[in-house]
């Protein structure tokens, strides 16, 4: 049966929740699934805004049929060609043989790559600022390259001041019937996942996100309709400000996070002693992650939030603990910047972890490595210079 919502007069949500998927892009764990959002605008001409992943295609087609009631879809606006949104394009074109696909030039090449189907007679290419009249409404197209792929665009409905924002302002997690941010406690139930989504999916492309935010600032927006997560119908400035912060790589909180790898528990003990001393010194909100237990995507998400990051790792095969190595490579890949890093190394012989980690941190921009580094031989002892280490960490989280 259909599962639709009218989000504004004659504008319908026709997407679906996917609780069976375990990993987004077969990479990022999804504890609470994900929603693939799609929308229909009914006017003198009818428009479908993107399609969905195959996983929810049955629900999607039932939803479309329920809204359209036998009427044809005139336009399919393709804002993004990642298969979680474009999977049903061929199905739609076969269902509506007169449909026009409104999209960017870059998308056309990708259509040929993803589908063995000739879409040529259906294509209408749009560029930055182009408009399309639907009758009572006008769509305006806004290019958003690299947020998250190069072909991405957004679509603004001028009359209703709605921005269909593609992947931007999206989120992991299913909607569960609460499709508007006004229906939920976003800060406490969605924000961490929004940050994990942002940092891992588009974190690398801060400059491009900045450019889109600049374009968005020039528009009057009353509703944000992303391709994942809740629709923003109130307090839009909250999520826009988060994107402003995240895309400029500024930390959100003056918190300390400690990420460690530990083979037999001795590096973990050093981390516990460190956290205990920080706590005794009234440092609040200390967060500890075992890199062997917590998926990297969650750690990257929290790195986008915290100001000071302690990395503690044993020496391993003349390098560092492999899972810490993977984390550092991901930090480089997503372009994390502007953090203070404190280093803890451990080694029973030929200890060289801090040297290896420092070399990797030097590949990142605007990272400050605290002068005092903790170096442990097998286990922490009274000779370790931990008091100075603690005081430098405390200094680093003081307000400027
Ligand atoms: Fe939701 Fe970049 O796909």
CSV table of C-alpha atoms and ligand atoms in Angstrom, one decimal:
chain,number,residue,atom,x,y,z
A,1,UNK,CA,0.0,0.0,0.0
A,2,UNK,CA,1.1,3.6,-0.6
A,3,UNK,CA,3.0,5.5,2.1
A,4,UNK,CA,2.9,9.2,1.1
A,5,UNK,CA,2.7,12.6,2.7
A,6,UNK,CA,1.6,15.9,1.3
A,7,UNK,CA,4.4,18.3,2.5
A,8,UNK,CA,2.9,21.4,0.9
A,9,UNK,CA,-0.2,21.8,-1.2
A,10,UNK,CA,0.2,19.5,-4.2
A,11,UNK,CA,3.8,18.5,-3.3
A,12,UNK,CA,4.2,14.9,-2.0
A,13,UNK,CA,6.8,12.8,-0.3
A,14,UNK,CA,7.0,9.5,-2.2
A,15,UNK,CA,10.3,8.1,-1.0
A,16,UNK,CA,10.8,5.2,1.4
A,17,UNK,CA,12.6,3.9,4.5
A,18,UNK,CA,15.2,1.1,4.1
A,19,UNK,CA,15.8,-0.9,7.4
A,20,UNK,CA,17.3,-3.9,5.7
A,21,UNK,CA,20.4,-2.2,4.5
A,22,UNK,CA,23.4,-2.7,6.9
A,23,UNK,CA,26.0,-0.4,5.3
A,24,UNK,CA,25.6,2.8,3.3
A,25,UNK,CA,27.7,2.5,0.1
A,26,UNK,CA,28.6,-1.0,1.6
A,27,UNK,CA,31.0,0.9,3.8
A,28,UNK,CA,29.4,3.0,6.6
A,29,UNK,CA,27.4,1.0,9.2
A,30,UNK,CA,23.7,2.0,9.4
A,31,UNK,CA,22.4,1.2,12.8
A,32,UNK,CA,19.0,2.8,12.0
A,33,UNK,CA,18.8,2.3,8.2
A,34,UNK,CA,18.4,5.1,5.8
A,35,UNK,CA,15.6,6.9,3.9
A,36,UNK,CA,15.7,7.6,0.2
A,37,UNK,CA,13.6,10.7,-0.4
A,38,UNK,CA,11.8,11.5,-3.6
A,39,UNK,CA,9.0,14.1,-4.2
A,40,UNK,CA,6.3,14.8,-6.7
A,41,UNK,CA,5.1,18.3,-7.6
A,42,UNK,CA,1.6,18.4,-9.2
A,43,UNK,CA,1.1,21.5,-11.3
A,44,UNK,CA,0.0,22.1,-14.9
A,45,UNK,CA,3.0,19.9,-15.5
A,46,UNK,CA,4.0,17.2,-13.1
A,47,UNK,CA,7.5,16.6,-11.8
A,48,UNK,CA,9.2,13.8,-10.0
A,49,UNK,CA,12.3,14.9,-8.0
A,50,UNK,CA,14.8,12.0,-8.3
A,51,UNK,CA,14.1,8.3,-7.9
A,52,UNK,CA,15.2,6.0,-5.1
A,53,UNK,CA,17.4,2.9,-4.4
A,54,UNK,CA,16.2,-0.4,-5.8
A,55,UNK,CA,15.7,-1.6,-2.1
A,56,UNK,CA,12.5,0.5,-1.8
A,57,UNK,CA,11.5,0.6,-5.5
A,58,UNK,CA,8.2,-1.4,-4.9
A,59,UNK,CA,7.1,1.1,-2.3
A,60,UNK,CA,8.2,4.0,-4.5
A,61,UNK,CA,6.1,2.9,-7.5
A,62,UNK,CA,3.1,2.3,-5.3
A,63,UNK,CA,3.5,5.8,-3.9
A,64,UNK,CA,3.8,7.4,-7.4
A,65,UNK,CA,0.7,5.5,-8.6
A,66,UNK,CA,-1.2,6.7,-5.5
A,67,UNK,CA,-0.3,10.4,-6.2
A,68,UNK,CA,-0.6,10.4,-9.9
A,69,UNK,CA,-3.9,8.4,-10.1
A,70,UNK,CA,-3.3,7.6,-13.8
A,71,UNK,CA,-1.9,11.0,-14.7
A,72,UNK,CA,1.5,11.1,-16.5
A,73,UNK,CA,4.7,12.4,-15.1
A,74,UNK,CA,6.0,15.1,-17.4
A,75,UNK,CA,9.4,15.7,-15.9
A,76,UNK,CA,11.9,13.7,-14.0
A,77,UNK,CA,14.5,16.0,-12.4
A,78,UNK,CA,17.7,14.1,-11.8
A,79,UNK,CA,19.8,16.0,-9.3
A,80,UNK,CA,22.3,13.2,-8.5
A,81,UNK,CA,23.4,10.0,-10.2
A,82,UNK,CA,24.5,8.0,-7.3
A,83,UNK,CA,22.5,4.7,-7.5
A,84,UNK,CA,20.8,5.3,-4.1
A,85,UNK,CA,18.8,7.9,-6.0
A,86,UNK,CA,19.0,7.0,-9.7
A,87,UNK,CA,18.3,3.3,-9.6
A,88,UNK,CA,14.8,3.5,-11.0
A,89,UNK,CA,15.3,6.0,-13.9
A,90,UNK,CA,15.0,3.3,-16.6
A,91,UNK,CA,11.9,1.9,-14.9
A,92,UNK,CA,10.4,5.4,-14.8
A,93,UNK,CA,11.1,6.1,-18.5
A,94,UNK,CA,9.6,2.8,-19.5
A,95,UNK,CA,6.5,3.5,-17.4
A,96,UNK,CA,6.2,7.1,-18.7
A,97,UNK,CA,7.5,7.0,-22.3
A,98,UNK,CA,6.8,10.7,-22.8
A,99,UNK,CA,8.8,11.8,-19.8
A,100,UNK,CA,11.5,14.4,-20.0
A,101,UNK,CA,14.7,14.0,-17.9
A,102,UNK,CA,15.8,17.4,-16.7
A,103,UNK,CA,19.4,17.3,-15.6
A,104,UNK,CA,23.0,18.5,-16.0
A,105,UNK,CA,25.4,17.8,-18.9
A,106,UNK,CA,27.6,15.7,-16.6
A,107,UNK,CA,24.7,13.5,-15.7
A,108,UNK,CA,24.1,12.6,-19.3
A,109,UNK,CA,27.5,10.8,-19.5
A,110,UNK,CA,26.8,9.0,-16.3
A,111,UNK,CA,23.3,7.8,-17.5
A,112,UNK,CA,25.1,6.1,-20.4
A,113,UNK,CA,27.6,4.5,-17.9
A,114,UNK,CA,25.0,3.2,-15.4
A,115,UNK,CA,22.3,2.1,-17.9
A,116,UNK,CA,22.3,0.2,-21.1
A,117,UNK,CA,19.4,2.3,-22.4
A,118,UNK,CA,19.2,5.1,-24.9
A,119,UNK,CA,17.8,8.1,-23.0
A,120,UNK,CA,18.7,10.7,-25.7
A,121,UNK,CA,15.2,11.7,-26.8
A,122,UNK,CA,14.2,12.3,-23.2
A,123,UNK,CA,17.0,14.6,-22.1
A,124,UNK,CA,16.7,18.3,-21.4
A,125,UNK,CA,19.9,19.8,-20.1
A,126,UNK,CA,19.9,22.7,-17.6
A,127,UNK,CA,22.7,25.0,-16.4
A,128,UNK,CA,23.2,27.3,-13.4
A,129,UNK,CA,20.2,29.6,-13.0
A,130,UNK,CA,18.0,28.1,-15.7
A,131,UNK,CA,14.3,27.9,-14.9
A,132,UNK,CA,11.5,25.6,-15.9
A,133,UNK,CA,7.9,26.7,-15.6
A,134,UNK,CA,5.4,24.1,-14.4
A,135,UNK,CA,2.4,26.4,-14.7
A,136,UNK,CA,1.8,28.0,-11.3
A,137,UNK,CA,5.4,27.2,-10.1
A,138,UNK,CA,8.9,27.8,-11.5
A,139,UNK,CA,11.8,25.6,-10.8
A,140,UNK,CA,15.3,27.2,-10.7
A,141,UNK,CA,18.4,25.0,-11.0
A,142,UNK,CA,21.5,25.5,-8.9
A,143,UNK,CA,24.7,23.6,-9.6
A,144,UNK,CA,26.3,22.0,-6.6
A,145,UNK,CA,29.4,20.1,-8.0
A,146,UNK,CA,31.1,17.7,-5.5
A,147,UNK,CA,28.3,17.9,-3.0
A,148,UNK,CA,28.6,14.9,-3.3
A,149,UNK,CA,29.5,14.0,-6.9
A,150,UNK,CA,30.5,16.3,-9.8
A,151,UNK,CA,27.1,16.2,-11.6
A,152,UNK,CA,25.0,17.3,-8.5
A,153,UNK,CA,22.5,20.1,-8.8
A,154,UNK,CA,19.8,21.5,-6.5
A,155,UNK,CA,16.4,22.8,-7.4
A,156,UNK,CA,14.6,25.8,-6.0
A,157,UNK,CA,10.8,26.2,-6.2
A,158,UNK,CA,10.6,30.0,-6.4
A,159,UNK,CA,6.9,30.4,-5.4
A,160,UNK,CA,7.0,28.1,-2.4
A,161,UNK,CA,10.6,28.9,-1.4
A,162,UNK,CA,11.5,25.2,-1.2
A,163,UNK,CA,15.1,24.0,-1.9
A,164,UNK,CA,15.4,20.4,-3.0
A,165,UNK,CA,19.0,20.1,-1.8
A,166,UNK,CA,20.2,16.8,-3.1
A,167,UNK,CA,22.5,15.0,-0.6
A,168,UNK,CA,23.2,18.3,1.3
A,169,UNK,CA,21.5,18.6,4.8
A,170,UNK,CA,20.8,14.9,4.6
A,171,UNK,CA,21.2,12.2,7.3
A,172,UNK,CA,21.5,8.5,8.0
A,173,UNK,CA,18.5,6.9,9.7
A,174,UNK,CA,14.9,6.1,8.6
A,175,UNK,CA,12.1,8.6,9.0
A,176,UNK,CA,9.7,6.4,10.8
A,177,UNK,CA,6.7,8.6,10.0
A,178,UNK,CA,8.3,11.8,11.5
A,179,UNK,CA,9.3,13.3,8.2
A,180,UNK,CA,9.8,16.9,9.4
A,181,UNK,CA,12.5,18.2,11.7
A,182,UNK,CA,9.7,19.9,13.7
A,183,UNK,CA,8.5,16.4,14.7
A,184,UNK,CA,11.7,15.3,16.3
A,185,UNK,CA,14.4,16.2,18.9
A,186,UNK,CA,17.0,16.7,16.2
A,187,UNK,CA,19.8,17.8,18.4
A,188,UNK,CA,19.6,14.8,20.7
A,189,UNK,CA,18.5,12.1,18.3
A,190,UNK,CA,19.8,13.0,14.8
A,191,UNK,CA,22.7,15.5,15.0
A,192,UNK,CA,25.5,12.9,15.7
A,193,UNK,CA,24.4,10.9,12.6
A,194,UNK,CA,24.0,14.1,10.6
A,195,UNK,CA,27.6,14.9,11.4
A,196,UNK,CA,28.8,11.4,10.6
A,197,UNK,CA,26.9,11.5,7.3
A,198,UNK,CA,28.4,15.0,6.5
A,199,UNK,CA,32.0,14.3,7.5
A,200,UNK,CA,32.3,10.9,5.8
A,201,UNK,CA,30.3,11.7,2.6
A,202,UNK,CA,31.2,15.3,1.8
A,203,UNK,CA,33.7,16.3,4.5
A,204,UNK,CA,36.5,16.5,2.0
A,205,UNK,CA,34.6,19.0,-0.1
A,206,UNK,CA,34.3,21.9,2.3
A,207,UNK,CA,35.1,24.5,-0.3
A,208,UNK,CA,32.4,23.3,-2.6
A,209,UNK,CA,29.9,23.1,0.3
A,210,UNK,CA,30.9,26.7,1.1
A,211,UNK,CA,30.1,27.7,-2.5
A,212,UNK,CA,26.7,26.2,-2.3
A,213,UNK,CA,26.0,27.8,1.1
A,214,UNK,CA,26.8,31.1,-0.5
A,215,UNK,CA,24.2,30.5,-3.3
A,216,UNK,CA,21.7,29.3,-0.7
A,217,UNK,CA,22.2,32.5,1.3
A,218,UNK,CA,21.0,34.5,-1.7
A,219,UNK,CA,17.7,32.6,-1.7
A,220,UNK,CA,14.8,32.9,0.6
A,221,UNK,CA,14.3,29.4,1.8
A,222,UNK,CA,11.3,28.2,3.9
A,223,UNK,CA,11.8,24.4,3.4
A,224,UNK,CA,14.8,22.2,2.8
A,225,UNK,CA,14.1,18.9,1.1
A,226,UNK,CA,17.2,16.6,1.1
A,227,UNK,CA,17.5,13.2,-0.5
A,228,UNK,CA,18.0,11.5,2.9
A,229,UNK,CA,16.7,12.3,6.3
A,230,UNK,CA,14.1,14.7,7.6
A,231,UNK,CA,12.6,17.6,5.7
A,232,UNK,CA,13.5,21.0,7.3
A,233,UNK,CA,10.3,23.0,7.8
A,234,UNK,CA,11.4,25.1,10.8
A,235,UNK,CA,14.6,26.5,12.3
A,236,UNK,CA,16.5,26.0,9.0
A,237,UNK,CA,19.3,28.3,10.3
A,238,UNK,CA,20.2,25.5,12.8
A,239,UNK,CA,21.3,23.0,10.1
A,240,UNK,CA,22.7,25.8,7.8
A,241,UNK,CA,24.9,27.0,10.6
A,242,UNK,CA,26.1,23.4,11.3
A,243,UNK,CA,27.1,23.1,7.6
A,244,UNK,CA,28.9,26.5,7.8
A,245,UNK,CA,30.9,25.2,10.7
A,246,UNK,CA,31.6,21.7,9.3
A,247,UNK,CA,32.6,23.0,5.9
A,248,UNK,CA,35.1,25.4,7.4
A,249,UNK,CA,36.5,22.6,9.6
A,250,UNK,CA,36.0,24.6,12.8
A,251,UNK,CA,35.5,22.3,15.8
A,252,UNK,CA,32.0,22.4,17.2
A,253,UNK,CA,32.9,21.8,20.9
A,254,UNK,CA,36.0,22.3,23.1
A,255,UNK,CA,35.9,18.6,23.9
A,256,UNK,CA,38.8,16.1,24.2
A,257,UNK,CA,38.5,12.8,22.4
A,258,UNK,CA,41.0,10.0,22.9
A,259,UNK,CA,41.3,7.3,20.2
A,260,UNK,CA,43.5,4.4,21.0
A,261,UNK,CA,44.7,1.0,19.7
A,262,UNK,CA,45.8,-1.4,22.4
A,263,UNK,CA,47.1,-5.0,21.9
A,264,UNK,CA,47.2,-6.3,25.4
A,265,UNK,CA,45.7,-3.4,27.4
A,266,UNK,CA,48.8,-1.4,28.3
A,267,UNK,CA,48.1,1.5,25.9
A,268,UNK,CA,44.5,1.4,27.1
A,269,UNK,CA,45.7,1.7,30.7
A,270,UNK,CA,47.7,4.8,29.7
A,271,UNK,CA,44.6,6.3,28.1
A,272,UNK,CA,42.5,5.6,31.2
A,273,UNK,CA,45.1,7.2,33.5
A,274,UNK,CA,45.2,10.2,31.1
A,275,UNK,CA,41.4,10.5,31.1
A,276,UNK,CA,41.3,10.2,34.9
A,277,UNK,CA,43.8,13.0,35.3
A,278,UNK,CA,41.9,15.2,32.8
A,279,UNK,CA,38.7,14.5,34.7
A,280,UNK,CA,40.3,15.4,38.0
A,281,UNK,CA,41.4,18.6,36.5
A,282,UNK,CA,37.7,19.3,35.7
A,283,UNK,CA,37.9,18.7,32.0
A,284,UNK,CA,34.3,17.8,31.0
A,285,UNK,CA,33.1,15.7,28.1
A,286,UNK,CA,36.1,13.4,27.6
A,287,UNK,CA,35.3,10.8,24.9
A,288,UNK,CA,37.3,7.6,24.5
A,289,UNK,CA,37.2,5.3,21.4
A,290,UNK,CA,38.9,1.9,20.9
A,291,UNK,CA,39.9,1.9,17.3
A,292,UNK,CA,39.5,-1.8,17.2
A,293,UNK,CA,35.9,-1.6,18.3
A,294,UNK,CA,34.4,1.5,16.9
A,295,UNK,CA,33.9,1.8,13.2
A,296,UNK,CA,36.1,4.6,11.7
A,297,UNK,CA,33.1,6.5,10.3
A,298,UNK,CA,31.9,7.2,13.9
A,299,UNK,CA,35.4,8.3,15.0
A,300,UNK,CA,35.6,10.6,11.9
A,301,UNK,CA,32.2,12.1,12.8
A,302,UNK,CA,33.3,12.9,16.3
A,303,UNK,CA,36.7,14.3,15.1
A,304,UNK,CA,34.6,16.8,13.1
A,305,UNK,CA,33.1,17.9,16.5
A,306,UNK,CA,36.0,17.9,19.0
A,307,UNK,CA,38.7,20.4,19.3
A,308,UNK,CA,41.6,18.3,20.7
A,309,UNK,CA,42.3,14.7,19.7
A,310,UNK,CA,44.6,12.3,21.5
A,311,UNK,CA,45.9,9.5,19.3
A,312,UNK,CA,47.5,6.6,21.3
A,313,UNK,CA,49.0,3.7,19.4
A,314,UNK,CA,51.5,0.9,19.9
A,315,UNK,CA,54.3,0.3,17.4
A,316,UNK,CA,53.6,-2.5,15.1
A,317,UNK,CA,55.7,-4.1,12.3
A,318,UNK,CA,58.0,-1.0,12.3
A,319,UNK,CA,54.9,1.1,11.9
A,320,UNK,CA,51.8,1.6,13.9
A,321,UNK,CA,48.8,-0.5,15.0
A,322,UNK,CA,47.0,-1.3,11.6
A,323,UNK,CA,43.6,0.0,12.6
A,324,UNK,CA,45.1,3.3,13.8
A,325,UNK,CA,46.9,3.4,10.5
A,326,UNK,CA,43.6,3.0,8.7
A,327,UNK,CA,42.1,5.8,10.7
A,328,UNK,CA,44.9,8.2,9.9
A,329,UNK,CA,44.7,7.4,6.2
A,330,UNK,CA,40.9,8.1,6.4
A,331,UNK,CA,41.6,11.4,8.2
A,332,UNK,CA,43.9,12.4,5.3
A,333,UNK,CA,41.3,11.2,2.8
A,334,UNK,CA,38.4,13.2,4.2
A,335,UNK,CA,40.7,16.3,4.7
A,336,UNK,CA,40.3,16.9,8.4
A,337,UNK,CA,41.9,20.2,9.4
A,338,UNK,CA,42.3,22.7,12.2
A,339,UNK,CA,42.6,20.3,15.2
A,340,UNK,CA,45.1,20.0,18.1
A,341,UNK,CA,46.6,16.5,18.3
A,342,UNK,CA,48.3,14.9,21.3
A,343,UNK,CA,50.3,11.8,20.7
A,344,UNK,CA,50.9,8.7,22.8
A,345,UNK,CA,53.1,5.9,21.6
A,346,UNK,CA,53.9,2.5,23.0
A,347,UNK,CA,56.6,0.1,22.1
A,348,UNK,CA,58.5,-2.7,23.9
A,349,UNK,CA,61.4,-2.3,21.5
A,350,UNK,CA,62.2,0.0,18.6
A,351,UNK,CA,59.3,2.4,19.6
A,352,UNK,CA,58.6,4.6,16.6
A,353,UNK,CA,54.8,5.2,16.6
A,354,UNK,CA,54.9,9.0,17.3
A,355,UNK,CA,57.3,9.5,14.4
A,356,UNK,CA,55.1,7.6,12.0
A,357,UNK,CA,51.9,9.3,13.2
A,358,UNK,CA,53.6,12.7,13.0
A,359,UNK,CA,54.6,12.1,9.4
A,360,UNK,CA,51.0,11.3,8.5
A,361,UNK,CA,49.7,14.4,10.4
A,362,UNK,CA,52.1,16.5,8.3
A,363,UNK,CA,50.0,15.6,5.2
A,364,UNK,CA,47.0,17.3,6.8
A,365,UNK,CA,46.5,21.1,6.9
A,366,UNK,CA,46.4,23.3,10.0
A,367,UNK,CA,47.0,20.5,12.5
A,368,UNK,CA,48.8,21.5,15.7
A,369,UNK,CA,50.8,18.7,17.4
A,370,UNK,CA,51.3,19.3,21.1
A,371,UNK,CA,55.0,19.7,22.0
A,372,UNK,CA,55.0,17.1,24.8
A,373,UNK,CA,54.4,13.6,23.5
A,374,UNK,CA,53.9,10.6,25.8
A,375,UNK,CA,56.3,7.7,25.0
A,376,UNK,CA,55.7,4.4,26.9
A,377,UNK,CA,57.9,1.4,27.0
A,378,UNK,CA,55.4,-1.5,27.4
A,379,UNK,CA,53.5,0.1,30.2
A,380,UNK,CA,53.0,3.5,31.8
A,381,UNK,CA,55.2,4.1,34.9
A,382,UNK,CA,56.1,6.8,37.3
A,383,UNK,CA,58.9,8.1,35.0
A,384,UNK,CA,56.4,9.0,32.2
A,385,UNK,CA,56.0,12.7,31.6
A,386,UNK,CA,52.2,12.6,31.9
A,387,UNK,CA,51.7,15.7,34.1
A,388,UNK,CA,53.1,18.0,31.5
A,389,UNK,CA,51.2,16.1,28.8
A,390,UNK,CA,47.9,16.6,30.7
A,391,UNK,CA,48.6,20.3,31.3
A,392,UNK,CA,49.2,20.9,27.5
A,393,UNK,CA,45.9,19.2,26.6
A,394,UNK,CA,44.0,21.3,29.2
A,395,UNK,CA,45.6,24.5,27.7
A,396,UNK,CA,44.6,23.4,24.2
A,397,UNK,CA,40.9,23.3,25.0
A,398,UNK,CA,40.8,26.7,26.6
A,399,UNK,CA,38.7,29.3,24.8
A,400,UNK,CA,40.8,31.6,22.6
B,1,LIG,FE1,22.6,9.9,-1.4
B,1,LIG,FE2,25.5,10.8,-2.9
B,1,LIG,O1,23.9,9.8,-2.6
